[in-house]
PDB file of N, CA, C and O in Angstrom:
ATOM      1  N   ARG A   1     114.045  62.913 100.440  1.00  0.00           N
ATOM      2  CA  ARG A   1     114.794  64.561 100.203  1.00  0.00           C
ATOM      3  C   ARG A   1     113.980  65.711 101.069  1.00  0.00           C
ATOM      4  O   ARG A   1     113.648  65.110 103.034  1.00  0.00           O
ATOM      5  N   LYS A   2     114.936  65.911 101.822  1.00  0.00           N
ATOM      6  CA  LYS A   2     114.622  67.255 102.500  1.00  0.00           C
ATOM      7  C   LYS A   2     112.989  68.109 101.849  1.00  0.00           C
ATOM      8  O   LYS A   2     113.150  68.187 100.579  1.00  0.00           O
ATOM      9  N   THR A   3     112.993  68.774 103.001  1.00  0.00           N
ATOM     10  CA  THR A   3     111.587  69.737 103.240  1.00  0.00           C
ATOM     11  C   THR A   3     112.188  70.661 103.340  1.00  0.00           C
ATOM     12  O   THR A   3     112.474  71.287 104.439  1.00  0.00           O
ATOM     13  N   LEU A   4     111.791  71.414 102.599  1.00  0.00           N
ATOM     14  CA  LEU A   4     111.616  72.686 102.624  1.00  0.00           C
ATOM     15  C   LEU A   4     110.440  73.597 104.275  1.00  0.00           C
ATOM     16  O   LEU A   4     109.851  73.216 103.518  1.00  0.00           O
ATOM     17  N   GLN A   5     111.125  74.188 105.146  1.00  0.00           N
ATOM     18  CA  GLN A   5     110.828  74.924 105.174  1.00  0.00           C
ATOM     19  C   GLN A   5     111.084  76.257 105.888  1.00  0.00           C
ATOM     20  O   GLN A   5     112.017  77.417 105.837  1.00  0.00           O
ATOM     21  N   ILE A   6     109.905  77.162 106.562  1.00  0.00           N
ATOM     22  CA  ILE A   6     110.437  78.506 106.206  1.00  0.00           C
ATOM     23  C   ILE A   6     109.987  79.124 108.060  1.00  0.00           C
ATOM     24  O   ILE A   6     108.770  78.722 108.325  1.00  0.00           O
ATOM     25  N   LEU A   7     110.730  79.392 108.481  1.00  0.00           N
ATOM     26  CA  LEU A   7     111.097  79.669 109.777  1.00  0.00           C
ATOM     27  C   LEU A   7     111.417  81.566 110.489  1.00  0.00           C
ATOM     28  O   LEU A   7     111.658  82.261 109.265  1.00  0.00           O
ATOM     29  N   ASN A   8     110.794  81.719 111.375  1.00  0.00           N
ATOM     30  CA  ASN A   8     110.671  82.920 112.431  1.00  0.00           C
ATOM     31  C   ASN A   8     110.766  83.786 111.363  1.00  0.00           C
ATOM     32  O   ASN A   8     110.989  85.332 111.015  1.00  0.00           O
ATOM     33  N   VAL A   9     109.570  83.733 111.398  1.00  0.00           N
ATOM     34  CA  VAL A   9     109.168  85.325 110.546  1.00  0.00           C
ATOM     35  C   VAL A   9     109.005  85.717 111.635  1.00  0.00           C
ATOM     36  O   VAL A   9     108.195  86.074 112.463  1.00  0.00           O
ATOM     37  N   ALA A  10     108.853  87.032 111.070  1.00  0.00           N
ATOM     38  CA  ALA A  10     108.858  88.806 111.758  1.00  0.00           C
ATOM     39  C   ALA A  10     108.604  89.942 111.155  1.00  0.00           C
ATOM     40  O   ALA A  10     108.665  89.940 109.549  1.00  0.00           O
ATOM     41  N   VAL A  11     107.426  90.750 111.640  1.00  0.00           N
ATOM     42  CA  VAL A  11     106.943  92.148 111.068  1.00  0.00           C
ATOM     43  C   VAL A  11     107.088  93.129 111.589  1.00  0.00           C
ATOM     44  O   VAL A  11     107.025  93.160 112.948  1.00  0.00           O
ATOM     45  N   ALA A  12     108.349  94.412 110.673  1.00  0.00           N
ATOM     46  CA  ALA A  12     108.408  95.247 111.636  1.00  0.00           C
ATOM     47  C   ALA A  12     107.388  96.537 110.320  1.00  0.00           C
ATOM     48  O   ALA A  12     107.503  96.497 109.721  1.00  0.00           O
ATOM     49  N   ILE A  13     106.793  97.478 111.488  1.00  0.00           N
ATOM     50  CA  ILE A  13     106.074  98.439 110.799  1.00  0.00           C
ATOM     51  C   ILE A  13     106.859 100.100 110.741  1.00  0.00           C
ATOM     52  O   ILE A  13     106.633  99.592 112.426  1.00  0.00           O
ATOM     53  N   THR A  14     106.689 100.756 109.884  1.00  0.00           N
ATOM     54  CA  THR A  14     107.205 101.908 110.405  1.00  0.00           C
ATOM     55  C   THR A  14     107.335 102.686 109.521  1.00  0.00           C
ATOM     56  O   THR A  14     107.457 102.574 108.047  1.00  0.00           O
ATOM     57  N   ASN A  15     107.091 103.845 109.552  1.00  0.00           N
ATOM     58  CA  ASN A  15     106.778 104.530 108.751  1.00  0.00           C
ATOM     59  C   ASN A  15     105.347 105.034 107.231  1.00  0.00           C
ATOM     60  O   ASN A  15     106.248 104.439 106.237  1.00  0.00           O
ATOM     61  N   GLY A  16     105.155 103.701 107.851  1.00  0.00           N
ATOM     62  CA  GLY A  16     104.279 103.268 106.917  1.00  0.00           C
ATOM     63  C   GLY A  16     104.428 102.391 105.942  1.00  0.00           C
ATOM     64  O   GLY A  16     104.124 101.810 104.864  1.00  0.00           O
ATOM     65  N   PHE A  17     105.552 100.823 106.034  1.00  0.00           N
ATOM     66  CA  PHE A  17     105.776 100.006 105.522  1.00  0.00           C
ATOM     67  C   PHE A  17     105.654  98.936 106.178  1.00  0.00           C
ATOM     68  O   PHE A  17     106.411  99.271 107.339  1.00  0.00           O
ATOM     69  N   ALA A  18     105.374  97.560 105.854  1.00  0.00           N
ATOM     70  CA  ALA A  18     105.833  96.913 106.511  1.00  0.00           C
ATOM     71  C   ALA A  18     106.770  95.955 106.253  1.00  0.00           C
ATOM     72  O   ALA A  18     107.719  95.649 104.826  1.00  0.00           O
ATOM     73  N   ASN A  19     107.710  95.250 107.012  1.00  0.00           N
ATOM     74  CA  ASN A  19     108.659  94.833 107.015  1.00  0.00           C
ATOM     75  C   ASN A  19     108.950  93.547 107.126  1.00  0.00           C
ATOM     76  O   ASN A  19     109.430  93.751 107.814  1.00  0.00           O
ATOM     77  N   ILE A  20     108.556  92.350 105.837  1.00  0.00           N
ATOM     78  CA  ILE A  20     108.040  91.390 105.997  1.00  0.00           C
ATOM     79  C   ILE A  20     109.609  90.267 106.453  1.00  0.00           C
ATOM     80  O   ILE A  20     110.313  90.611 105.252  1.00  0.00           O
ATOM     81  N   SER A  21     109.852  89.840 107.264  1.00  0.00           N
ATOM     82  CA  SER A  21     111.354  88.427 107.095  1.00  0.00           C
ATOM     83  C   SER A  21     110.990  87.142 107.040  1.00  0.00           C
ATOM     84  O   SER A  21     110.194  87.047 108.796  1.00  0.00           O
ATOM     85  N   TRP A  22     111.451  86.360 106.670  1.00  0.00           N
ATOM     86  CA  TRP A  22     111.633  85.312 107.371  1.00  0.00           C
ATOM     87  C   TRP A  22     112.902  84.743 106.985  1.00  0.00           C
ATOM     88  O   TRP A  22     113.909  85.019 106.803  1.00  0.00           O
ATOM     89  N   GLU A  23     112.905  83.093 107.590  1.00  0.00           N
ATOM     90  CA  GLU A  23     114.317  82.833 106.913  1.00  0.00           C
ATOM     91  C   GLU A  23     114.083  80.756 106.275  1.00  0.00           C
ATOM     92  O   GLU A  23     112.909  80.916 106.968  1.00  0.00           O
ATOM     93  N   THR A  24     114.872  80.382 105.944  1.00  0.00           N
ATOM     94  CA  THR A  24     114.137  79.162 104.399  1.00  0.00           C
ATOM     95  C   THR A  24     115.298  77.781 105.389  1.00  0.00           C
ATOM     96  O   THR A  24     116.824  78.988 105.965  1.00  0.00           O
ATOM     97  N   ASN A  25     114.653  77.377 106.198  1.00  0.00           N
ATOM     98  CA  ASN A  25     115.750  75.880 106.342  1.00  0.00           C
ATOM     99  C   ASN A  25     117.083  75.546 104.816  1.00  0.00           C
ATOM    100  O   ASN A  25     117.696  74.778 105.303  1.00  0.00           O
ATOM    101  N   LEU A  26     117.077  75.773 104.057  1.00  0.00           N
ATOM    102  CA  LEU A  26     117.484  75.406 102.721  1.00  0.00           C
ATOM    103  C   LEU A  26     117.387  76.582 101.769  1.00  0.00           C
ATOM    104  O   LEU A  26     116.636  77.375 102.159  1.00  0.00           O
ATOM    105  N   PRO A  27     118.363  76.940 101.032  1.00  0.00           N
ATOM    106  CA  PRO A  27     118.302  77.947 100.329  1.00  0.00           C
ATOM    107  C   PRO A  27     117.109  77.794  99.318  1.00  0.00           C
ATOM    108  O   PRO A  27     117.076  76.966  98.419  1.00  0.00           O
ATOM    109  N   ALA A  28     116.755  79.293  99.327  1.00  0.00           N
ATOM    110  CA  ALA A  28     115.397  78.807  97.941  1.00  0.00           C
ATOM    111  C   ALA A  28     115.481  80.003  97.486  1.00  0.00           C
ATOM    112  O   ALA A  28     115.552  81.537  98.770  1.00  0.00           O
ATOM    113  N   GLU A  29     113.904  80.328  97.025  1.00  0.00           N
ATOM    114  CA  GLU A  29     113.919  82.029  96.565  1.00  0.00           C
ATOM    115  C   GLU A  29     112.367  82.020  97.104  1.00  0.00           C
ATOM    116  O   GLU A  29     112.124  81.283  98.007  1.00  0.00           O
ATOM    117  N   GLY A  30     112.089  83.343  97.846  1.00  0.00           N
ATOM    118  CA  GLY A  30     110.974  83.651  98.524  1.00  0.00           C
ATOM    119  C   GLY A  30     110.363  85.102  97.743  1.00  0.00           C
ATOM    120  O   GLY A  30     110.587  85.026  97.355  1.00  0.00           O
ATOM    121  N   ALA A  31     109.041  84.756  98.481  1.00  0.00           N
ATOM    122  CA  ALA A  31     108.165  85.577  97.797  1.00  0.00           C
ATOM    123  C   ALA A  31     107.346  85.944  99.122  1.00  0.00           C
ATOM    124  O   ALA A  31     106.627  84.734  99.259  1.00  0.00           O
ATOM    125  N   ILE A  32     106.443  87.585  97.968  1.00  0.00           N
ATOM    126  CA  ILE A  32     104.993  87.048  99.590  1.00  0.00           C
ATOM    127  C   ILE A  32     103.800  87.046  98.257  1.00  0.00           C
ATOM    128  O   ILE A  32     104.307  87.429  97.763  1.00  0.00           O
ATOM    129  N   ASN A  33     102.750  87.283  98.614  1.00  0.00           N
ATOM    130  CA  ASN A  33     101.646  87.105  97.425  1.00  0.00           C
ATOM    131  C   ASN A  33     100.732  87.383  98.218  1.00  0.00           C
ATOM    132  O   ASN A  33     100.427  87.637  99.419  1.00  0.00           O
ATOM    133  N   LEU A  34     100.203  88.762  97.954  1.00  0.00           N
ATOM    134  CA  LEU A  34      99.298  89.536  98.438  1.00  0.00           C
ATOM    135  C   LEU A  34      98.202  90.198  97.346  1.00  0.00           C
ATOM    136  O   LEU A  34      98.631  90.577  96.425  1.00  0.00           O
ATOM    137  N   PHE A  35      97.172  89.627  97.328  1.00  0.00           N
ATOM    138  CA  PHE A  35      95.805  90.724  96.238  1.00  0.00           C
ATOM    139  C   PHE A  35      96.249  89.216  95.345  1.00  0.00           C
ATOM    140  O   PHE A  35      95.918  90.392  94.162  1.00  0.00           O
ATOM    141  N   ASP A  36      96.140  88.385  95.470  1.00  0.00           N
ATOM    142  CA  ASP A  36      96.864  87.697  93.708  1.00  0.00           C
ATOM    143  C   ASP A  36      98.023  88.041  92.714  1.00  0.00           C
ATOM    144  O   ASP A  36      98.643  87.556  91.969  1.00  0.00           O
ATOM    145  N   TYR A  37      98.843  88.804  93.647  1.00  0.00           N
ATOM    146  CA  TYR A  37     100.110  89.580  93.516  1.00  0.00           C
ATOM    147  C   TYR A  37     101.368  88.274  94.013  1.00  0.00           C
ATOM    148  O   TYR A  37     101.411  89.054  95.370  1.00  0.00           O
ATOM    149  N   GLU A  38     102.222  88.763  93.502  1.00  0.00           N
ATOM    150  CA  GLU A  38     103.084  87.859  93.883  1.00  0.00           C
ATOM    151  C   GLU A  38     104.273  88.620  93.995  1.00  0.00           C
ATOM    152  O   GLU A  38     104.619  89.397  92.414  1.00  0.00           O
ATOM    153  N   ILE A  39     105.512  88.891  94.984  1.00  0.00           N
ATOM    154  CA  ILE A  39     106.355  89.668  95.629  1.00  0.00           C
ATOM    155  C   ILE A  39     107.652  89.467  95.316  1.00  0.00           C
ATOM    156  O   ILE A  39     107.886  88.270  96.577  1.00  0.00           O
ATOM    157  N   ALA A  40     108.146  89.087  95.173  1.00  0.00           N
ATOM    158  CA  ALA A  40     109.960  88.486  95.150  1.00  0.00           C
ATOM    159  C   ALA A  40     110.595  89.367  96.574  1.00  0.00           C
ATOM    160  O   ALA A  40     110.268  91.100  95.945  1.00  0.00           O
ATOM    161  N   ALA A  41     111.423  88.116  96.979  1.00  0.00           N
ATOM    162  CA  ALA A  41     112.074  88.934  98.303  1.00  0.00           C
ATOM    163  C   ALA A  41     114.112  89.086  97.977  1.00  0.00           C
ATOM    164  O   ALA A  41     114.029  88.864  98.469  1.00  0.00           O
ATOM    165  N   GLY A  42     114.268  89.176  96.557  1.00  0.00           N
ATOM    166  CA  GLY A  42     115.008  89.497  95.743  1.00  0.00           C
ATOM    167  C   GLY A  42     116.099  87.690  95.635  1.00  0.00           C
ATOM    168  O   GLY A  42     115.466  87.120  95.326  1.00  0.00           O
ATOM    169  N   LYS A  43     117.153  87.816  96.199  1.00  0.00           N
ATOM    170  CA  LYS A  43     117.776  86.461  95.382  1.00  0.00           C
ATOM    171  C   LYS A  43     117.716  85.355  96.364  1.00  0.00           C
ATOM    172  O   LYS A  43     116.890  85.669  97.772  1.00  0.00           O
ATOM    173  N   ALA A  44     118.218  84.398  96.112  1.00  0.00           N
ATOM    174  CA  ALA A  44     118.273  82.795  96.856  1.00  0.00           C
ATOM    175  C   ALA A  44     119.500  82.754  97.665  1.00  0.00           C
ATOM    176  O   ALA A  44     120.449  84.088  97.840  1.00  0.00           O
ATOM    177  N   GLY A  45     118.455  82.447  98.390  1.00  0.00           N
ATOM    178  CA  GLY A  45     119.357  82.434  99.827  1.00  0.00           C
ATOM    179  C   GLY A  45     118.138  81.306 101.672  1.00  0.00           C
ATOM    180  O   GLY A  45     116.842  80.675 100.492  1.00  0.00           O
ATOM    181  N   THR A  46     119.007  81.633 102.185  1.00  0.00           N
ATOM    182  CA  THR A  46     118.331  81.672 103.509  1.00  0.00           C
ATOM    183  C   THR A  46     118.090  81.960 104.657  1.00  0.00           C
ATOM    184  O   THR A  46     116.397  81.999 104.991  1.00  0.00           O
ATOM    185  N   SER A  47     117.975  83.375 104.017  1.00  0.00           N
ATOM    186  CA  SER A  47     116.895  85.000 104.705  1.00  0.00           C
ATOM    187  C   SER A  47     116.943  85.177 104.240  1.00  0.00           C
ATOM    188  O   SER A  47     116.960  85.635 102.274  1.00  0.00           O
ATOM    189  N   HIS A  48     115.267  86.345 103.830  1.00  0.00           N
ATOM    190  CA  HIS A  48     115.016  86.620 102.701  1.00  0.00           C
ATOM    191  C   HIS A  48     114.090  88.371 103.755  1.00  0.00           C
ATOM    192  O   HIS A  48     113.124  87.873 104.548  1.00  0.00           O
ATOM    193  N   SER A  49     113.388  89.158 102.984  1.00  0.00           N
ATOM    194  CA  SER A  49     112.428  89.693 103.213  1.00  0.00           C
ATOM    195  C   SER A  49     112.523  90.989 101.957  1.00  0.00           C
ATOM    196  O   SER A  49     112.749  90.596 101.303  1.00  0.00           O
ATOM    197  N   VAL A  50     111.264  90.467 102.565  1.00  0.00           N
ATOM    198  CA  VAL A  50     110.476  91.772 101.994  1.00  0.00           C
ATOM    199  C   VAL A  50     109.506  93.187 102.346  1.00  0.00           C
ATOM    200  O   VAL A  50     109.228  93.123 103.437  1.00  0.00           O
ATOM    201  N   ARG A  51     109.909  94.863 101.899  1.00  0.00           N
ATOM    202  CA  ARG A  51     109.148  95.301 102.044  1.00  0.00           C
ATOM    203  C   ARG A  51     107.970  96.021 101.821  1.00  0.00           C
ATOM    204  O   ARG A  51     108.005  96.103 100.164  1.00  0.00           O
ATOM    205  N   LEU A  52     106.893  96.275 102.439  1.00  0.00           N
ATOM    206  CA  LEU A  52     105.581  96.548 101.996  1.00  0.00           C
ATOM    207  C   LEU A  52     104.808  97.571 102.294  1.00  0.00           C
ATOM    208  O   LEU A  52     105.053  97.939 103.469  1.00  0.00           O
ATOM    209  N   PRO A  53     104.423  98.407 101.014  1.00  0.00           N
ATOM    210  CA  PRO A  53     104.081  99.635 101.713  1.00  0.00           C
ATOM    211  C   PRO A  53     102.250  99.627 102.610  1.00  0.00           C
ATOM    212  O   PRO A  53     101.334  98.788 101.546  1.00  0.00           O
ATOM    213  N   VAL A  54     101.961  99.662 103.765  1.00  0.00           N
ATOM    214  CA  VAL A  54     100.819 100.044 103.880  1.00  0.00           C
ATOM    215  C   VAL A  54     100.362 100.822 104.647  1.00  0.00           C
ATOM    216  O   VAL A  54     100.539 102.308 104.967  1.00  0.00           O
ATOM    217  N   THR A  55      98.610 101.056 104.937  1.00  0.00           N
ATOM    218  CA  THR A  55      98.105 101.767 104.958  1.00  0.00           C
ATOM    219  C   THR A  55      97.289 101.584 106.612  1.00  0.00           C
ATOM    220  O   THR A  55      96.520 100.342 106.825  1.00  0.00           O
ATOM    221  N   SER A  56      97.150 102.378 107.133  1.00  0.00           N
ATOM    222  CA  SER A  56      96.593 101.782 109.119  1.00  0.00           C
ATOM    223  C   SER A  56      95.444 102.470 108.512  1.00  0.00           C
ATOM    224  O   SER A  56      94.369 102.067 107.708  1.00  0.00           O
ATOM    225  N   GLY A  57      94.421 100.818 109.352  1.00  0.00           N
ATOM    226  CA  GLY A  57      93.046 100.585 109.396  1.00  0.00           C
ATOM    227  C   GLY A  57      92.429  99.450 108.086  1.00  0.00           C
ATOM    228  O   GLY A  57      91.710  98.969 108.054  1.00  0.00           O
ATOM    229  N   ILE A  58      93.835  99.276 107.415  1.00  0.00           N
ATOM    230  CA  ILE A  58      92.892  98.231 106.473  1.00  0.00           C
ATOM    231  C   ILE A  58      93.558  96.187 106.674  1.00  0.00           C
ATOM    232  O   ILE A  58      95.184  96.903 107.192  1.00  0.00           O
ATOM    233  N   VAL A  59      93.840  95.625 106.723  1.00  0.00           N
ATOM    234  CA  VAL A  59      93.675  94.341 106.851  1.00  0.00           C
ATOM    235  C   VAL A  59      94.393  93.632 106.128  1.00  0.00           C
ATOM    236  O   VAL A  59      93.962  93.699 104.946  1.00  0.00           O
ATOM    237  N   TYR A  60      95.255  92.946 106.240  1.00  0.00           N
ATOM    238  CA  TYR A  60      96.659  92.878 104.218  1.00  0.00           C
ATOM    239  C   TYR A  60      96.623  91.039 105.419  1.00  0.00           C
ATOM    240  O   TYR A  60      97.377  90.715 106.260  1.00  0.00           O
ATOM    241  N   ASP A  61      95.876  90.471 104.106  1.00  0.00           N
ATOM    242  CA  ASP A  61      96.126  89.123 104.582  1.00  0.00           C
ATOM    243  C   ASP A  61      97.910  88.353 103.379  1.00  0.00           C
ATOM    244  O   ASP A  61      97.511  88.592 102.400  1.00  0.00           O
ATOM    245  N   VAL A  62      98.414  88.021 103.837  1.00  0.00           N
ATOM    246  CA  VAL A  62      99.014  87.950 102.960  1.00  0.00           C
ATOM    247  C   VAL A  62      99.954  86.439 103.111  1.00  0.00           C
ATOM    248  O   VAL A  62      99.617  85.572 104.053  1.00  0.00           O
ATOM    249  N   LEU A  63     100.486  85.390 102.170  1.00  0.00           N
ATOM    250  CA  LEU A  63     101.296  83.990 102.201  1.00  0.00           C
ATOM    251  C   LEU A  63     102.026  85.149 101.642  1.00  0.00           C
ATOM    252  O   LEU A  63     102.944  84.664 100.685  1.00  0.00           O
ATOM    253  N   ILE A  64     103.551  84.041 102.175  1.00  0.00           N
ATOM    254  CA  ILE A  64     104.918  84.115 102.012  1.00  0.00           C
ATOM    255  C   ILE A  64     104.917  82.572 101.754  1.00  0.00           C
ATOM    256  O   ILE A  64     104.718  81.616 101.937  1.00  0.00           O
ATOM    257  N   LEU A  65     106.059  82.474 100.426  1.00  0.00           N
ATOM    258  CA  LEU A  65     106.358  81.343 100.295  1.00  0.00           C
ATOM    259  C   LEU A  65     107.420  81.149 100.050  1.00  0.00           C
ATOM    260  O   LEU A  65     108.333  82.212  99.565  1.00  0.00           O
ATOM    261  N   SER A  66     108.318  79.830  99.929  1.00  0.00           N
ATOM    262  CA  SER A  66     109.401  79.209  99.105  1.00  0.00           C
ATOM    263  C   SER A  66     109.274  78.520  98.679  1.00  0.00           C
ATOM    264  O   SER A  66     108.837  77.495  98.294  1.00  0.00           O
ATOM    265  N   TYR A  67     110.325  78.459  97.971  1.00  0.00           N
ATOM    266  CA  TYR A  67     110.599  76.889  96.304  1.00  0.00           C
ATOM    267  C   TYR A  67     111.724  76.959  95.581  1.00  0.00           C
ATOM    268  O   TYR A  67     112.530  78.086  95.773  1.00  0.00           O
ATOM    269  N   SER A  68     112.160  75.902  95.610  1.00  0.00           N
ATOM    270  CA  SER A  68     113.861  75.468  95.595  1.00  0.00           C
ATOM    271  C   SER A  68     113.284  74.222  94.249  1.00  0.00           C
ATOM    272  O   SER A  68     113.094  73.592  94.286  1.00  0.00           O
ATOM    273  N   GLU A  69     114.395  74.720  93.265  1.00  0.00           N
ATOM    274  CA  GLU A  69     113.750  73.135  92.022  1.00  0.00           C
ATOM    275  C   GLU A  69     114.595  72.954  92.637  1.00  0.00           C
ATOM    276  O   GLU A  69     114.236  70.947  92.563  1.00  0.00           O
ATOM    277  N   LYS A  70     115.564  72.527  93.533  1.00  0.00           N
ATOM    278  CA  LYS A  70     116.628  71.173  94.251  1.00  0.00           C
ATOM    279  C   LYS A  70     115.111  70.950  94.935  1.00  0.00           C
ATOM    280  O   LYS A  70     115.412  69.876  95.804  1.00  0.00           O
ATOM    281  N   PHE A  71     114.184  71.170  95.840  1.00  0.00           N
ATOM    282  CA  PHE A  71     114.358  70.852  97.034  1.00  0.00           C
ATOM    283  C   PHE A  71     112.637  71.024  97.512  1.00  0.00           C
ATOM    284  O   PHE A  71     111.609  71.076  98.410  1.00  0.00           O
ATOM    285  N   GLY A  72     111.468  71.461  96.226  1.00  0.00           N
ATOM    286  CA  GLY A  72     110.546  71.688  96.410  1.00  0.00           C
ATOM    287  C   GLY A  72     109.873  72.995  96.320  1.00  0.00           C
ATOM    288  O   GLY A  72     111.137  73.322  97.121  1.00  0.00           O
ATOM    289  N   SER A  73     108.867  73.349  97.339  1.00  0.00           N
ATOM    290  CA  SER A  73     108.220  74.596  98.099  1.00  0.00           C
ATOM    291  C   SER A  73     107.594  73.527  99.590  1.00  0.00           C
ATOM    292  O   SER A  73     107.336  72.793  99.659  1.00  0.00           O
ATOM    293  N   ALA A  74     108.418  74.949 100.405  1.00  0.00           N
ATOM    294  CA  ALA A  74     107.353  75.363 101.640  1.00  0.00           C
ATOM    295  C   ALA A  74     106.291  74.892 101.690  1.00  0.00           C
ATOM    296  O   ALA A  74     105.580  75.389 100.679  1.00  0.00           O
ATOM    297  N   LEU A  75     105.730  74.628 102.757  1.00  0.00           N
ATOM    298  CA  LEU A  75     103.779  75.351 103.647  1.00  0.00           C
ATOM    299  C   LEU A  75     104.101  76.125 102.535  1.00  0.00           C
ATOM    300  O   LEU A  75     104.245  76.928 103.924  1.00  0.00           O
ATOM    301  N   PRO A  76     103.376  77.345 102.199  1.00  0.00           N
ATOM    302  CA  PRO A  76     102.777  78.399 102.610  1.00  0.00           C
ATOM    303  C   PRO A  76     102.434  79.071 103.827  1.00  0.00           C
ATOM    304  O   PRO A  76     101.439  78.697 104.625  1.00  0.00           O
ATOM    305  N   TYR A  77     103.163  80.316 104.424  1.00  0.00           N
ATOM    306  CA  TYR A  77     102.904  80.732 105.867  1.00  0.00           C
ATOM    307  C   TYR A  77     101.783  82.034 105.225  1.00  0.00           C
ATOM    308  O   TYR A  77     102.382  82.671 105.574  1.00  0.00           O
ATOM    309  N   PRO A  78     100.431  81.494 105.733  1.00  0.00           N
ATOM    310  CA  PRO A  78     100.129  82.140 106.423  1.00  0.00           C
ATOM    311  C   PRO A  78     100.409  83.559 107.367  1.00  0.00           C
ATOM    312  O   PRO A  78     100.750  83.078 108.616  1.00  0.00           O
ATOM    313  N   LEU A  79      99.865  85.033 107.004  1.00  0.00           N
ATOM    314  CA  LEU A  79     100.575  86.279 107.725  1.00  0.00           C
ATOM    315  C   LEU A  79      99.343  87.509 107.493  1.00  0.00           C
ATOM    316  O   LEU A  79      98.734  88.161 106.766  1.00  0.00           O
ATOM    317  N   THR A  80      99.124  87.760 108.660  1.00  0.00           N
ATOM    318  CA  THR A  80      98.171  88.510 108.503  1.00  0.00           C
ATOM    319  C   THR A  80      98.710  90.223 109.950  1.00  0.00           C
ATOM    320  O   THR A  80      99.082  90.043 110.576  1.00  0.00           O
ATOM    321  N   ILE A  81      98.507  90.746 108.895  1.00  0.00           N
ATOM    322  CA  ILE A  81      99.116  92.417 109.131  1.00  0.00           C
ATOM    323  C   ILE A  81      97.985  93.923 109.106  1.00  0.00           C
ATOM    324  O   ILE A  81      97.294  93.932 108.442  1.00  0.00           O
ATOM    325  N   SER A  82      98.434  94.113 110.551  1.00  0.00           N
ATOM    326  CA  SER A  82      96.947  95.096 110.617  1.00  0.00           C
ATOM    327  C   SER A  82      98.063  96.618 111.231  1.00  0.00           C
ATOM    328  O   SER A  82      98.425  97.056 112.213  1.00  0.00           O
ATOM    329  N   PRO A  83      98.211  97.858 110.400  1.00  0.00           N
ATOM    330  CA  PRO A  83      99.274  98.276 110.195  1.00  0.00           C
ATOM    331  C   PRO A  83      98.173  98.964 111.381  1.00  0.00           C
ATOM    332  O   PRO A  83      97.040  99.694 111.487  1.00  0.00           O
TER     333      PRO A  83
END
């Protein structure tokens, strides 16, 4: 069985928003977890992104998640954002 992986994570902070993007090696759903809330990344595929409003001076500890019925769940990818 193939293992789902989260790859090429990038963060760009612009005008009060953090644009978080990542890829998966296999088609999957994607989301981020922040403060115990899950924010979906849209359609299933291999490219994923979430736009998150951020405030300067606050540190955001985010978990990037990806999962698929066929391939299971990728290991969560921890990410700290400090705008």
